[in-house]
Amino acid sequence: MEMKKWFAVIGDPIAHSKSPSMHNAWFDDMNIDAAYIPLHVKGEALEMAVASLKTLGASGWNVTIPHKQTILPFLDELDSLAEKMGAVNTVVRLPDGRLKGYNTDGAGFVHSLEEVIGMDKKDQEVLLIGAGGAARGIAFALQQYGYHKITITNRTVAKAEEIIAELGEGEAVSTRDAEDSLNKFGIVIQSTSAGLANSEFKMPLSLEKLREGAIAADIVYNPLMTPFLISAQQKGAEAVNGLGMFVHQGAIAFNYWLGQYPNTNNMIKRLTDDLNQLV
Ligand code: NAP
């Protein structure tokens, strides 16, 4: 008999993660005999945790803060995008037992964006606000999916310059320059921690000059409507919230593990209801 498959998410903290309920709901919906559990792993325990997951037969797992970069030395192989990003959020146990790392965060964002705006807007000027770990993944994925007019702005401009140098195209600009030239962008992506529930940091820049009809996407999804999205809608932009990115990064991981793409629309609806009940 085939052994039951099991999966996990490792991180610190981990209790808040919505990944277990999302993946377990997909297993139920799709009649897959598998389980997905949260595992609290501290930094110093990471190497032993990876060895244990391997020994105990996990088929794969997700990796979240603070292990996305530090797990690299413990993996046998990296997907090319994960290698470029220097960060892994998904591990797959290959049939021969070796561990391969992927990063599905950036592609998850692009899938969620294209689910709303379609695949025919790749010629638009894109402004990416933020140059942290999430921004990095999004920048490489945008390029891989055919978006080549990318401008990155960040409080610390040097970090935006670094990503642009690695992309080999696009430009890095100051917050002030981004604000002044805002009307040239058809797609504006908010990828800093601005607007997170209970945070003092609300807006990464002024949307005074945002173009009417522009697409404004935020990756923060708690709350679903961030100050950035509210302000963008007031300027006549179309808002894309961050929940789709979360659901699609999970769906792409699920597909790497099981070879099937789960239903993302139903999951986005389900989690939207959950999040709305919190407010
Ligand atoms: P990170 O690596 O810590 O980067 C944080 C970013 O926010 C940097 O660009 C940083 O600018 C900027 N920032 C922070 N405080 C600021 C302030 N007071 N003023 C101006 N800029 C500030 O974090 P990350 O991993 O990229 O994640 C960013 C957010 O994305 C998280 O809070 C999380 O909510 C969200 N996220 C969502 C998903 C999803 O699935 N939807 C996935 C991943 C992350 P500096 O470089 O100048 O410090």
Short mmCIF file of C-alpha atoms and ligand atoms in Angstrom, two decimals:
data_model
loop_
_atom_site.label_atom_id
_atom_site.label_comp_id
_atom_site.label_asym_id
_atom_site.label_seq_id
_atom_site.Cartn_x
_atom_site.Cartn_y
_atom_site.Cartn_z
CA MET A 1 0.00 0.00 0.00
CA GLU A 2 1.20 3.50 -0.78
CA MET A 3 2.09 5.50 2.30
CA LYS A 4 -0.04 8.51 3.15
CA LYS A 5 1.65 11.66 1.87
CA TRP A 6 2.36 14.46 4.30
CA PHE A 7 3.54 18.04 3.98
CA ALA A 8 4.45 20.87 6.36
CA VAL A 9 5.27 24.53 6.71
CA ILE A 10 8.32 25.45 8.80
CA GLY A 11 8.85 28.91 10.27
CA ASP A 12 9.18 31.02 13.41
CA PRO A 13 6.55 32.16 14.31
CA ILE A 14 4.16 29.74 12.62
CA ALA A 15 0.89 29.65 14.58
CA HIS A 16 -0.73 32.38 12.44
CA SER A 17 -0.03 30.61 9.10
CA LYS A 18 -3.07 30.00 6.89
CA SER A 19 -1.17 27.46 4.79
CA PRO A 20 -2.25 24.34 6.76
CA SER A 21 -5.97 25.12 6.50
CA MET A 22 -5.61 26.04 2.81
CA HIS A 23 -3.75 22.86 1.78
CA ASN A 24 -5.85 20.55 3.97
CA ALA A 25 -9.02 22.03 2.45
CA TRP A 26 -7.63 21.35 -1.04
CA PHE A 27 -6.79 17.73 -0.06
CA ASP A 28 -10.41 17.31 1.14
CA ASP A 29 -11.92 18.95 -1.95
CA MET A 30 -9.79 16.84 -4.30
CA ASN A 31 -10.05 13.55 -2.36
CA ILE A 32 -6.30 13.36 -1.86
CA ASP A 33 -5.20 11.24 1.10
CA ALA A 34 -2.62 13.62 2.57
CA ALA A 35 -2.00 15.90 5.56
CA TYR A 36 -0.27 19.27 6.01
CA ILE A 37 0.99 20.43 9.41
CA PRO A 38 2.59 23.61 10.83
CA LEU A 39 6.00 23.03 12.46
CA HIS A 40 7.58 25.63 14.71
CA VAL A 41 11.30 25.59 13.85
CA LYS A 42 13.77 28.05 15.40
CA GLY A 43 16.79 29.27 13.46
CA GLU A 44 19.35 27.12 15.25
CA ALA A 45 17.23 23.98 14.71
CA LEU A 46 16.84 24.37 10.95
CA GLU A 47 19.49 21.89 9.80
CA MET A 48 18.19 19.21 12.14
CA ALA A 49 14.60 19.95 11.13
CA VAL A 50 15.43 19.45 7.43
CA ALA A 51 17.21 16.16 8.20
CA SER A 52 14.20 15.04 10.27
CA LEU A 53 11.67 15.93 7.57
CA LYS A 54 13.77 13.90 5.17
CA THR A 55 14.10 10.92 7.51
CA LEU A 56 10.42 10.94 8.45
CA GLY A 57 9.37 10.96 4.82
CA ALA A 58 7.72 14.34 4.20
CA SER A 59 6.89 14.63 0.49
CA GLY A 60 7.53 18.34 0.57
CA TRP A 61 7.17 21.46 2.68
CA ASN A 62 6.85 25.23 2.62
CA VAL A 63 9.45 27.48 4.18
CA THR A 64 8.62 30.82 5.72
CA ILE A 65 10.29 33.59 7.75
CA PRO A 66 13.10 33.39 8.93
CA HIS A 67 14.33 30.34 6.96
CA LYS A 68 13.82 31.25 3.29
CA GLN A 69 17.50 32.06 2.70
CA THR A 70 19.20 30.01 5.42
CA ILE A 71 17.72 26.73 4.15
CA LEU A 72 19.70 26.90 0.88
CA PRO A 73 22.82 25.00 2.07
CA PHE A 74 20.67 22.07 3.24
CA LEU A 75 19.06 21.44 -0.15
CA ASP A 76 20.51 19.29 -2.96
CA GLU A 77 19.22 21.25 -5.94
CA LEU A 78 17.63 24.63 -6.73
CA ASP A 79 15.17 25.68 -9.40
CA SER A 80 16.69 28.50 -11.50
CA LEU A 81 14.31 31.20 -10.23
CA ALA A 82 14.96 30.22 -6.60
CA GLU A 83 18.67 30.34 -7.33
CA LYS A 84 18.38 33.86 -8.77
CA MET A 85 16.32 34.98 -5.80
CA GLY A 86 18.59 33.30 -3.26
CA ALA A 87 15.44 32.25 -1.40
CA VAL A 88 13.22 29.16 -1.22
CA ASN A 89 9.60 28.90 -0.04
CA THR A 90 8.86 25.37 -1.32
CA VAL A 91 10.84 22.13 -1.04
CA VAL A 92 10.05 19.05 -3.12
CA ARG A 93 11.36 15.58 -2.35
CA LEU A 94 12.34 14.16 -5.72
CA PRO A 95 11.67 10.47 -6.53
CA ASP A 96 15.34 9.67 -5.78
CA GLY A 97 15.04 11.31 -2.34
CA ARG A 98 17.03 14.45 -3.14
CA LEU A 99 15.58 17.78 -1.99
CA LYS A 100 14.86 20.50 -4.56
CA GLY A 101 14.07 24.11 -3.61
CA TYR A 102 11.66 26.37 -5.49
CA ASN A 103 10.37 29.88 -4.92
CA THR A 104 6.71 30.31 -5.81
CA ASP A 105 6.09 33.71 -4.17
CA GLY A 106 6.87 35.87 -7.21
CA ALA A 107 5.09 33.61 -9.71
CA GLY A 108 2.17 33.46 -7.26
CA PHE A 109 1.95 37.23 -7.44
CA VAL A 110 2.02 37.28 -11.27
CA HIS A 111 -0.63 34.52 -11.51
CA SER A 112 -2.89 36.47 -9.16
CA LEU A 113 -2.32 39.73 -11.05
CA GLU A 114 -3.01 38.10 -14.43
CA GLU A 115 -6.12 36.38 -13.08
CA VAL A 116 -7.52 39.91 -12.64
CA ILE A 117 -5.95 41.94 -15.48
CA GLY A 118 -5.36 39.25 -18.11
CA MET A 119 -2.12 38.39 -19.90
CA ASP A 120 -2.19 41.20 -22.46
CA LYS A 121 -0.79 44.04 -20.36
CA LYS A 122 2.86 43.00 -20.41
CA ASP A 123 3.88 46.13 -22.34
CA GLN A 124 2.77 48.43 -19.50
CA GLU A 125 5.22 50.46 -17.42
CA VAL A 126 5.35 48.76 -14.00
CA LEU A 127 6.28 50.51 -10.74
CA LEU A 128 7.34 48.16 -7.94
CA ILE A 129 7.36 49.86 -4.54
CA GLY A 130 9.69 48.10 -2.08
CA ALA A 131 12.94 46.18 -2.40
CA GLY A 132 12.67 43.54 0.35
CA GLY A 133 12.48 39.76 -0.03
CA ALA A 134 8.98 39.78 -1.52
CA ALA A 135 9.86 42.55 -4.02
CA ARG A 136 12.87 40.57 -5.19
CA GLY A 137 10.77 37.52 -6.00
CA ILE A 138 8.14 39.64 -7.74
CA ALA A 139 10.74 41.49 -9.84
CA PHE A 140 12.33 38.27 -11.17
CA ALA A 141 8.94 36.66 -11.79
CA LEU A 142 7.62 39.74 -13.65
CA GLN A 143 10.66 39.58 -15.90
CA GLN A 144 10.24 35.83 -16.44
CA TYR A 145 6.58 36.32 -17.39
CA GLY A 146 7.45 38.99 -19.97
CA TYR A 147 7.16 42.32 -18.14
CA HIS A 148 10.24 44.26 -19.14
CA LYS A 149 9.46 47.90 -18.27
CA ILE A 150 10.13 47.70 -14.56
CA THR A 151 10.94 50.61 -12.26
CA ILE A 152 11.68 49.94 -8.59
CA THR A 153 11.42 52.52 -5.83
CA ASN A 154 12.34 52.00 -2.19
CA ARG A 155 13.04 54.03 0.94
CA THR A 156 16.60 52.67 0.71
CA VAL A 157 17.27 53.25 -2.99
CA ALA A 158 20.50 51.21 -2.94
CA LYS A 159 18.44 48.04 -2.43
CA ALA A 160 16.27 48.88 -5.45
CA GLU A 161 19.45 49.51 -7.47
CA GLU A 162 20.79 46.11 -6.47
CA ILE A 163 17.71 44.28 -7.77
CA ILE A 164 17.71 46.29 -11.01
CA ALA A 165 21.39 45.43 -11.55
CA GLU A 166 20.58 41.73 -11.15
CA LEU A 167 17.61 41.99 -13.50
CA GLY A 168 19.84 43.65 -16.09
CA GLU A 169 17.03 46.01 -17.15
CA GLY A 170 14.75 48.71 -15.77
CA GLU A 171 15.61 51.50 -13.36
CA ALA A 172 15.72 52.35 -9.69
CA VAL A 173 14.32 55.69 -8.51
CA SER A 174 13.85 57.59 -5.26
CA THR A 175 10.43 57.82 -3.61
CA ARG A 176 10.25 61.48 -4.65
CA ASP A 177 10.98 60.68 -8.32
CA ALA A 178 8.42 57.87 -8.28
CA GLU A 179 5.77 60.23 -6.89
CA ASP A 180 6.58 62.85 -9.55
CA SER A 181 6.43 60.41 -12.47
CA LEU A 182 3.54 58.28 -11.15
CA ASN A 183 1.20 58.99 -14.06
CA LYS A 184 3.45 57.11 -16.48
CA PHE A 185 2.77 53.74 -14.81
CA GLY A 186 -0.09 51.43 -15.83
CA ILE A 187 0.64 48.93 -13.06
CA VAL A 188 1.73 49.94 -9.54
CA ILE A 189 2.65 47.22 -7.04
CA GLN A 190 2.92 47.87 -3.30
CA SER A 191 5.31 45.28 -1.84
CA THR A 192 6.47 46.92 1.40
CA SER A 193 4.94 46.15 4.79
CA ALA A 194 2.91 49.40 4.62
CA GLY A 195 -0.67 49.08 5.82
CA LEU A 196 -0.24 45.82 7.76
CA ALA A 197 -2.79 45.67 10.58
CA ASN A 198 -1.48 47.40 13.73
CA SER A 199 1.47 48.99 11.92
CA GLU A 200 2.30 52.68 12.15
CA PHE A 201 3.67 52.64 8.61
CA LYS A 202 0.62 53.27 6.40
CA MET A 203 1.64 54.54 2.96
CA PRO A 204 4.93 54.05 1.07
CA LEU A 205 4.37 57.12 -1.14
CA SER A 206 1.79 59.70 -2.21
CA LEU A 207 -0.63 58.56 -4.95
CA GLU A 208 -1.49 62.14 -5.91
CA LYS A 209 -0.42 61.61 -9.54
CA LEU A 210 -1.74 58.06 -10.00
CA ARG A 211 -3.25 57.59 -13.47
CA GLU A 212 -7.01 56.96 -13.66
CA GLY A 213 -7.61 53.36 -14.72
CA ALA A 214 -4.18 52.19 -13.54
CA ILE A 215 -3.90 48.79 -11.84
CA ALA A 216 -2.89 49.07 -8.17
CA ALA A 217 -1.84 45.80 -6.52
CA ASP A 218 -0.91 45.34 -2.86
CA ILE A 219 0.74 42.22 -1.46
CA VAL A 220 -0.34 42.92 2.13
CA TYR A 221 -3.65 41.11 2.72
CA ASN A 222 -4.34 41.74 6.38
CA PRO A 223 -6.39 43.92 6.04
CA LEU A 224 -7.66 43.12 2.55
CA MET A 225 -8.17 46.80 1.76
CA THR A 226 -4.99 48.60 2.75
CA PRO A 227 -4.64 52.41 2.91
CA PHE A 228 -2.68 52.08 -0.40
CA LEU A 229 -5.59 50.30 -2.14
CA ILE A 230 -8.22 52.63 -0.68
CA SER A 231 -6.26 55.67 -1.81
CA ALA A 232 -5.63 54.13 -5.28
CA GLN A 233 -9.34 53.39 -5.75
CA GLN A 234 -10.15 56.99 -4.86
CA LYS A 235 -7.90 58.02 -7.76
CA GLY A 236 -9.86 55.74 -10.12
CA ALA A 237 -7.46 52.79 -10.15
CA GLU A 238 -8.43 49.10 -10.18
CA ALA A 239 -7.44 47.43 -6.89
CA VAL A 240 -5.89 43.94 -6.65
CA ASN A 241 -5.48 42.74 -3.06
CA GLY A 242 -2.72 40.47 -1.70
CA LEU A 243 -4.76 37.37 -0.97
CA GLY A 244 -4.47 36.07 -4.53
CA MET A 245 -0.66 36.05 -4.24
CA PHE A 246 -0.83 33.97 -1.08
CA VAL A 247 -3.29 31.48 -2.58
CA HIS A 248 -1.39 31.14 -5.86
CA GLN A 249 2.04 30.67 -4.22
CA GLY A 250 0.40 27.77 -2.38
CA ALA A 251 -1.28 26.45 -5.53
CA ILE A 252 2.01 26.44 -7.48
CA ALA A 253 3.70 24.58 -4.60
CA PHE A 254 0.79 22.10 -4.48
CA ASN A 255 1.22 21.53 -8.21
CA TYR A 256 4.97 20.84 -7.78
CA TRP A 257 4.16 18.28 -5.08
CA LEU A 258 1.13 16.55 -6.60
CA GLY A 259 1.01 17.46 -10.29
CA GLN A 260 -2.43 19.10 -10.06
CA TYR A 261 -3.39 22.79 -9.85
CA PRO A 262 -6.01 23.28 -7.11
CA ASN A 263 -9.03 25.59 -7.35
CA THR A 264 -7.74 29.05 -6.46
CA ASN A 265 -10.98 31.00 -6.96
CA ASN A 266 -12.89 29.03 -4.34
CA MET A 267 -9.99 29.34 -1.92
CA ILE A 268 -9.74 33.11 -2.43
CA LYS A 269 -13.50 33.38 -1.70
CA ARG A 270 -13.19 31.20 1.38
CA LEU A 271 -10.23 33.11 2.82
CA THR A 272 -11.81 36.48 1.94
CA ASP A 273 -14.83 35.50 4.07
CA ASP A 274 -12.51 34.43 6.92
CA LEU A 275 -10.57 37.71 6.77
CA ASN A 276 -13.73 39.82 6.57
CA GLN A 277 -14.98 38.14 9.72
CA LEU A 278 -11.85 39.34 11.53
CA VAL A 279 -12.68 43.00 10.88
P1 NAP B 1 11.20 42.82 4.00
O1 NAP B 1 12.18 42.00 3.26
O2 NAP B 1 11.40 43.09 5.46
O3 NAP B 1 11.05 44.24 3.22
C1 NAP B 1 10.30 45.29 3.78
C2 NAP B 1 10.11 46.41 2.76
O4 NAP B 1 9.30 47.43 3.39
C3 NAP B 1 11.42 47.11 2.34
O5 NAP B 1 11.27 47.60 1.04
C4 NAP B 1 11.48 48.26 3.35
O6 NAP B 1 12.24 49.38 2.93
C5 NAP B 1 10.03 48.66 3.42
N1 NAP B 1 9.71 49.38 4.66
C6 NAP B 1 9.53 48.83 5.91
N2 NAP B 1 9.23 49.80 6.80
C7 NAP B 1 9.25 50.98 6.11
C8 NAP B 1 9.01 52.35 6.47
N3 NAP B 1 8.69 52.70 7.73
N4 NAP B 1 9.09 53.29 5.50
C9 NAP B 1 9.39 52.95 4.22
N5 NAP B 1 9.62 51.68 3.81
C10 NAP B 1 9.56 50.71 4.75
O7 NAP B 1 9.73 42.17 3.92
P2 NAP B 1 9.14 41.24 2.75
O8 NAP B 1 9.45 39.82 3.05
O9 NAP B 1 9.55 41.81 1.45
O10 NAP B 1 7.56 41.41 2.97
C11 NAP B 1 6.90 42.67 2.84
C12 NAP B 1 5.41 42.49 3.16
O11 NAP B 1 4.83 41.69 2.13
C13 NAP B 1 5.13 41.70 4.44
O12 NAP B 1 4.78 42.62 5.46
C14 NAP B 1 3.97 40.80 4.13
O13 NAP B 1 2.78 41.33 4.70
C15 NAP B 1 3.81 40.89 2.65
N6 NAP B 1 3.90 39.57 1.97
C16 NAP B 1 2.77 39.08 1.40
C17 NAP B 1 2.81 37.88 0.71
C18 NAP B 1 1.57 37.34 0.08
O14 NAP B 1 1.53 36.13 -0.20
N7 NAP B 1 0.58 38.14 -0.19
C19 NAP B 1 4.04 37.18 0.59
C20 NAP B 1 5.19 37.72 1.16
C21 NAP B 1 5.10 38.91 1.86
P3 NAP B 1 13.86 49.45 3.29
O15 NAP B 1 14.52 48.53 2.31
O16 NAP B 1 14.20 50.89 3.08
O17 NAP B 1 14.00 49.00 4.71
#
